[in-house]
Short mmCIF file of C-alpha atoms in Angstrom, two decimals:
data_model
loop_
_atom_site.label_atom_id
_atom_site.label_comp_id
_atom_site.label_asym_id
_atom_site.label_seq_id
_atom_site.Cartn_x
_atom_site.Cartn_y
_atom_site.Cartn_z
CA MET A 291 59.38 101.16 119.54
CA SER A 292 57.06 98.85 117.75
CA THR A 293 58.26 96.43 115.16
CA ASN A 294 58.30 97.95 111.65
CA ARG A 295 57.53 96.62 108.19
CA ARG A 296 61.15 95.91 107.35
CA GLN A 297 61.54 93.51 110.15
CA PHE A 298 58.78 91.36 108.55
CA LEU A 299 60.12 91.18 105.18
CA ASN A 300 62.46 88.30 105.53
CA THR A 301 59.69 86.25 106.76
CA ILE A 302 57.24 87.02 104.07
CA ALA A 303 57.11 84.79 101.04
CA VAL A 304 54.26 84.59 98.48
CA SER A 305 53.18 80.92 97.98
CA ALA A 306 54.92 79.14 95.02
CA GLY A 307 53.27 77.22 92.29
CA ALA A 308 51.79 79.90 90.04
CA ALA A 309 53.39 80.67 86.73
CA LEU A 310 53.92 84.04 85.28
CA LEU A 311 51.03 84.90 82.85
CA ALA A 312 51.87 85.21 79.20
CA GLU A 313 49.39 87.83 78.73
CA PRO A 314 48.40 89.81 81.79
CA ALA A 315 45.80 91.78 79.92
CA TRP A 316 44.22 92.96 83.10
CA THR A 317 46.78 95.87 83.35
CA GLN A 318 46.62 97.10 79.77
CA SER A 319 43.37 99.21 79.85
CA LYS A 320 44.17 100.51 83.27
CA ALA A 321 47.91 101.27 83.00
CA ALA A 322 47.54 104.96 83.49
CA ALA A 323 45.14 104.70 86.35
CA MET A 324 46.44 104.95 90.02
CA PRO A 325 43.59 104.20 92.30
CA VAL A 326 43.86 104.17 96.10
CA SER A 327 46.14 101.40 97.24
CA CYS A 328 47.12 99.79 100.45
CA ASN A 329 50.59 98.45 101.56
CA GLN A 330 50.71 94.92 102.58
CA TYR A 331 52.22 95.75 105.96
CA SER A 332 48.92 96.96 107.42
CA TRP A 333 47.37 93.60 106.56
CA ILE A 334 50.36 91.69 108.00
CA THR A 335 49.69 93.38 111.35
CA PHE A 336 45.98 92.63 111.32
CA PHE A 337 46.46 89.01 110.27
CA ALA A 338 49.25 88.60 112.92
CA ARG A 339 46.86 89.80 115.64
CA GLU A 340 44.58 86.98 114.67
CA GLY A 341 47.33 84.60 114.75
CA ARG A 342 47.41 84.32 110.88
CA ASP A 343 50.11 84.60 108.28
CA TRP A 344 49.54 87.04 105.53
CA GLY A 345 51.86 85.33 103.13
CA ALA A 346 50.83 81.72 103.78
CA ASN A 347 47.90 81.66 101.37
CA PRO A 348 47.91 84.62 98.91
CA ASP A 349 44.64 83.35 97.33
CA VAL A 350 42.86 83.63 100.55
CA SER A 351 44.65 86.93 101.61
CA LEU A 352 43.99 88.74 98.36
CA SER A 353 40.32 87.41 98.38
CA GLU A 354 39.85 89.29 101.60
CA TYR A 355 41.77 92.36 100.38
CA ALA A 356 39.75 92.66 97.41
CA SER A 357 36.37 92.39 99.28
CA THR A 358 37.08 95.78 100.81
CA GLY A 359 36.73 97.49 97.50
CA LEU A 360 40.39 98.33 97.22
CA LYS A 361 41.36 98.32 93.52
CA ALA A 362 45.26 98.37 93.96
CA TYR A 363 48.00 96.76 96.15
CA GLU A 364 51.33 97.79 97.24
CA PRO A 365 53.46 94.67 98.17
CA ALA A 366 57.01 94.54 99.32
CA PHE A 367 59.48 92.61 97.36
CA ASN A 368 62.86 91.15 98.33
CA ASN A 369 63.72 89.66 94.79
CA ALA A 370 62.20 89.23 91.27
CA GLY A 371 61.02 85.82 91.79
CA GLU A 372 58.46 87.05 94.34
CA VAL A 373 57.07 89.23 91.68
CA THR A 374 56.50 86.36 89.26
CA LYS A 375 54.65 84.41 91.88
CA LEU A 376 52.19 87.31 92.80
CA LEU A 377 51.07 88.36 89.33
CA PRO A 378 48.56 85.67 88.68
CA TYR A 379 46.80 86.42 91.99
CA LEU A 380 46.52 90.16 91.07
CA LYS A 381 44.93 89.14 87.77
CA LYS A 382 42.60 86.81 89.56
CA TYR A 383 41.25 89.60 91.83
CA ASN A 384 41.60 92.30 89.30
CA LEU A 385 43.98 94.38 91.38
CA LEU A 386 46.51 96.89 90.02
CA MET A 387 49.93 97.52 91.41
CA PRO A 388 50.91 101.04 90.58
CA SER A 389 53.56 100.88 93.25
CA VAL A 390 55.75 98.46 95.13
CA TYR A 391 58.08 98.73 98.13
CA VAL A 392 61.62 97.15 97.93
CA ASN A 393 64.57 96.62 100.29
CA THR A 394 67.88 98.36 99.58
CA SER A 395 71.13 99.01 101.31
CA LEU A 396 72.96 101.96 99.90
CA HIS A 397 75.37 103.28 102.44
CA LYS A 398 78.18 100.86 101.52
CA SER A 399 79.38 100.57 97.98
CA ASP A 400 79.56 96.89 97.89
CA GLU A 401 75.98 96.38 99.39
CA ALA A 402 74.69 99.18 97.17
CA ASP A 403 75.81 97.40 93.88
CA LYS A 404 73.97 94.30 94.92
CA SER A 405 70.82 96.35 96.07
CA ILE A 406 70.77 98.25 92.74
CA GLU A 407 71.05 95.04 90.76
CA SER A 408 68.28 93.41 92.74
CA VAL A 409 65.90 96.44 92.39
CA LEU A 410 66.40 96.56 88.57
CA ALA A 411 65.70 92.97 88.30
CA ILE A 412 62.56 93.66 90.25
CA ALA A 413 61.74 96.56 87.95
CA ASP A 414 61.94 94.33 84.83
CA ALA A 415 59.76 91.60 86.50
CA LEU A 416 57.19 94.35 86.97
CA LYS A 417 56.81 95.34 83.42
CA PRO A 418 53.63 93.14 82.87
CA ALA A 419 51.92 95.01 85.80
CA ALA A 420 52.61 98.42 84.47
CA THR A 421 53.99 99.61 87.89
CA LYS A 422 54.96 103.20 87.94
CA ILE A 423 56.43 103.88 91.35
CA ILE A 424 59.26 101.91 93.42
CA VAL A 425 59.55 102.98 96.98
CA THR A 426 62.58 102.28 99.05
CA ASN A 427 63.60 103.00 102.51
CA PRO A 428 67.47 102.38 102.53
CA ASN A 429 68.52 100.10 105.60
CA PRO A 430 69.86 101.87 108.74
CA ILE A 431 73.26 100.62 110.04
CA LYS A 432 71.20 98.24 112.32
CA TRP A 433 67.62 98.05 112.78
CA GLY A 434 66.54 98.94 116.24
CA SER A 435 69.82 100.59 117.31
CA ASP A 436 70.72 104.13 117.90
CA LEU A 437 73.59 104.24 115.48
CA ASN A 438 73.69 106.94 112.88
CA LYS A 439 75.36 106.83 109.54
CA SER A 440 78.54 108.94 109.11
CA ASP A 441 78.79 111.72 106.72
CA ALA A 442 80.65 109.52 104.36
CA GLU A 443 78.00 106.90 104.51
CA LEU A 444 75.35 109.53 103.78
CA SER A 445 77.23 110.87 100.85
CA GLU A 446 77.65 107.21 99.43
CA GLN A 447 73.88 106.55 100.03
CA ALA A 448 72.73 109.67 98.28
CA GLN A 449 74.97 108.90 95.21
CA ASN A 450 73.60 105.36 95.07
CA MET A 451 70.04 106.51 95.46
CA ASP A 452 70.49 109.06 92.56
CA LYS A 453 71.98 106.24 90.48
CA LEU A 454 69.18 103.84 91.22
CA GLY A 455 66.72 106.56 90.38
CA SER A 456 68.42 107.43 87.12
CA ALA A 457 68.25 103.66 86.06
CA LEU A 458 64.66 103.40 86.98
CA LYS A 459 63.76 106.52 85.14
CA SER A 460 65.14 104.95 81.98
CA LYS A 461 62.77 102.20 82.43
CA GLY A 462 59.82 104.48 82.81
CA MET A 463 59.59 104.21 86.55
CA THR A 464 59.95 106.73 89.51
CA LEU A 465 62.11 106.15 92.58
CA ALA A 466 60.39 107.38 95.75
CA TYR A 467 62.50 107.87 99.05
CA HIS A 468 60.73 106.54 102.16
CA THR A 469 61.68 106.91 105.72
CA HIS A 470 60.84 105.63 109.16
CA ASP A 471 61.64 107.50 112.21
CA VAL A 472 65.50 106.65 112.26
CA GLU A 473 66.18 109.18 109.33
CA LEU A 474 64.75 112.09 111.55
CA ARG A 475 67.29 111.68 114.20
CA ALA A 476 70.28 114.08 114.58
CA ALA A 477 68.59 117.05 113.14
CA ALA A 478 67.01 114.90 110.42
CA ARG A 479 70.32 114.99 108.60
CA GLU A 480 69.91 111.69 106.76
CA PHE A 481 66.36 112.64 105.54
CA HIS A 482 67.56 116.17 104.40
CA HIS A 483 70.56 114.93 102.73
CA MET A 484 68.80 112.21 100.67
CA LEU A 485 66.74 115.06 99.16
CA LEU A 486 69.29 117.80 98.91
CA ALA A 487 72.14 115.67 97.47
CA THR A 488 69.88 113.88 94.76
CA ASP A 489 68.41 115.13 91.55
CA PRO A 490 64.70 115.67 91.84
CA LYS A 491 64.44 114.14 88.43
CA ASN A 492 65.82 111.02 89.63
CA VAL A 493 64.63 110.88 93.21
CA SER A 494 61.02 111.70 94.36
CA LEU A 495 59.53 111.39 97.92
CA CYS A 496 57.06 109.00 99.33
CA LEU A 497 56.00 110.90 102.39
CA ASP A 498 55.15 108.37 105.11
CA VAL A 499 53.07 110.86 107.10
CA HIS A 500 53.05 109.31 110.49
CA TRP A 501 56.70 108.18 110.54
CA VAL A 502 57.65 111.77 109.94
CA TYR A 503 55.21 112.90 112.73
CA ARG A 504 56.56 110.34 115.06
CA GLY A 505 60.16 110.60 114.29
CA SER A 506 59.99 114.38 114.83
CA GLY A 507 58.59 113.94 118.33
CA ASN A 508 54.82 113.89 117.32
CA SER A 509 55.25 117.28 115.65
CA GLN A 510 52.84 118.60 113.05
CA ILE A 511 54.91 121.61 112.80
CA ALA A 512 57.84 119.41 111.37
CA LEU A 513 55.56 117.49 109.25
CA PHE A 514 54.23 120.47 107.56
CA ASP A 515 57.44 122.25 107.18
CA ILE A 516 58.74 119.12 105.28
CA ILE A 517 55.77 119.68 103.01
CA LYS A 518 56.79 123.23 102.49
CA LEU A 519 60.43 122.27 101.70
CA TYR A 520 59.85 119.13 99.46
CA GLY A 521 56.18 119.09 98.60
CA LYS A 522 56.73 119.31 94.97
CA ARG A 523 58.70 116.05 95.09
CA ILE A 524 55.99 114.00 96.77
CA VAL A 525 54.66 111.37 94.34
CA GLU A 526 53.07 109.18 97.02
CA LEU A 527 51.63 109.26 100.56
CA HIS A 528 51.55 106.59 103.10
CA ILE A 529 48.69 107.33 105.23
CA ARG A 530 48.22 106.35 108.87
CA GLN A 531 46.51 107.98 111.91
CA SER A 532 46.91 107.99 115.58
CA LYS A 533 45.07 109.10 118.76
CA GLY A 534 47.26 110.23 121.65
CA GLY A 535 50.30 108.76 119.66
CA ILE A 536 48.73 105.33 119.24
CA TRP A 537 48.11 103.78 115.98
CA GLN A 538 44.33 103.30 115.37
CA GLU A 539 42.62 100.49 113.64
CA THR A 540 41.07 102.89 111.15
CA PHE A 541 41.90 106.04 109.24
CA SER A 542 39.96 108.91 110.82
CA GLU A 543 40.29 112.17 112.67
CA GLY A 544 43.13 111.94 115.17
CA ASP A 545 46.67 113.53 115.91
CA ILE A 546 47.48 114.50 112.37
CA ASP A 547 45.36 117.07 110.47
CA TYR A 548 44.89 115.25 107.27
CA VAL A 549 42.37 117.84 105.96
CA ARG A 550 45.04 120.47 106.24
CA LEU A 551 47.49 118.18 104.53
CA ALA A 552 45.29 117.47 101.53
CA LYS A 553 44.63 121.17 101.16
CA ASN A 554 48.41 122.05 101.22
CA LEU A 555 49.05 119.47 98.56
CA LYS A 556 46.24 120.73 96.44
CA ASP A 557 47.44 124.43 96.79
CA ILE A 558 50.87 123.26 95.28
CA SER A 559 49.11 121.21 92.59
CA VAL A 560 50.43 117.90 93.92
CA LYS A 561 48.40 114.82 93.42
CA PRO A 562 50.22 111.93 94.95
CA HIS A 563 49.38 108.27 94.70
CA LEU A 564 47.36 107.48 97.98
CA VAL A 565 48.52 104.30 99.86
CA LEU A 566 46.76 103.49 103.02
CA GLU A 567 48.99 101.91 105.82
CA GLN A 568 46.81 102.01 108.83
CA CYS A 569 48.91 99.54 110.79
CA LEU A 570 48.42 98.12 114.27
CA GLU A 571 50.93 98.19 117.24
CA LYS A 572 50.75 96.67 120.67
CA ALA A 573 48.59 99.37 122.15
CA SER A 574 46.17 99.84 119.26
CA PRO A 575 42.46 99.13 119.70
CA ASN A 576 41.23 95.70 118.98
CA THR A 577 37.55 95.90 117.91
CA MET A 578 37.43 94.69 114.18
CA ASN A 579 39.26 92.74 111.53
CA ALA A 580 41.16 93.92 108.58
CA VAL A 581 38.29 93.87 106.04
CA ALA A 582 36.01 95.92 108.22
CA ALA A 583 38.72 98.38 109.14
CA HIS A 584 39.86 98.93 105.45
CA LYS A 585 36.25 99.53 104.26
CA ILE A 586 36.07 102.45 106.84
CA ASP A 587 39.45 103.68 105.79
CA LEU A 588 38.18 104.08 102.16
CA VAL A 589 35.13 105.99 103.23
CA TYR A 590 37.16 108.58 105.38
CA LEU A 591 39.79 108.77 102.64
CA GLN A 592 37.26 109.81 100.05
CA LYS A 593 36.03 112.54 102.47
CA VAL A 594 39.42 113.86 103.04
CA PHE A 595 41.07 113.60 99.63
CA GLY A 596 37.91 113.42 97.34
CA VAL A 597 38.93 110.21 95.57
#
């Protein structure tokens, strides 16, 4: 299986030296807007293919990012200090940050307490940016292994997820549960329990469309059944397309019927925050750079979702 976003996070560090802005006014008039965003992971994969490091020079990286026409950015944070370092660059390039991705480990009580404390500190640091959604994919027992959590660990994780969601809600933020393919193993018991054992008022869903598709054996039936079951809890989409099971360079027609997906969400009056995550893997085509690819992504996204 290709390397996923989480395995990159400990190597990503935003360049130091920029101080937190006293008056980040670039967010104030746009606080309620949630324009199309893109997760940093897709840019990490494009840069890595060119032998470049996305986090080495955020000024250069976000300059290229903004040149695509994207107006919002979804970074991943390990700690509150990384938020402080990023904010000045968002101001410089007039980028909003409606959502962010954070690490958590919630299936063991001692680790969960530390994770919750860290995420709440990140939430406080995000106040100047008017961020509304915090996305998390709780760690598996071990990345890359076939180990599944026990029932007791799943129960512990759900309780801690609900606790974190409640705390974020009190800060005016929404916790969105995210999955990779791991959570779809063993009758998708981890995925379902996280949604059935948590309060919808505290825990929403970030539907990573392709990981659900891939995790269920490349099944659109499973994907659309999940929308039937939990569609009302979807507050964000992570959007990626493949052809023949292989991630493509651009968002376009392919294995997943995104036109149907957009219609299904419209039919239930759900308007999620749209986040591109058109990542590369080893077998992906190699015909263009990140800027060119994301400009194409935005055109097709507008065609499908009308944004």
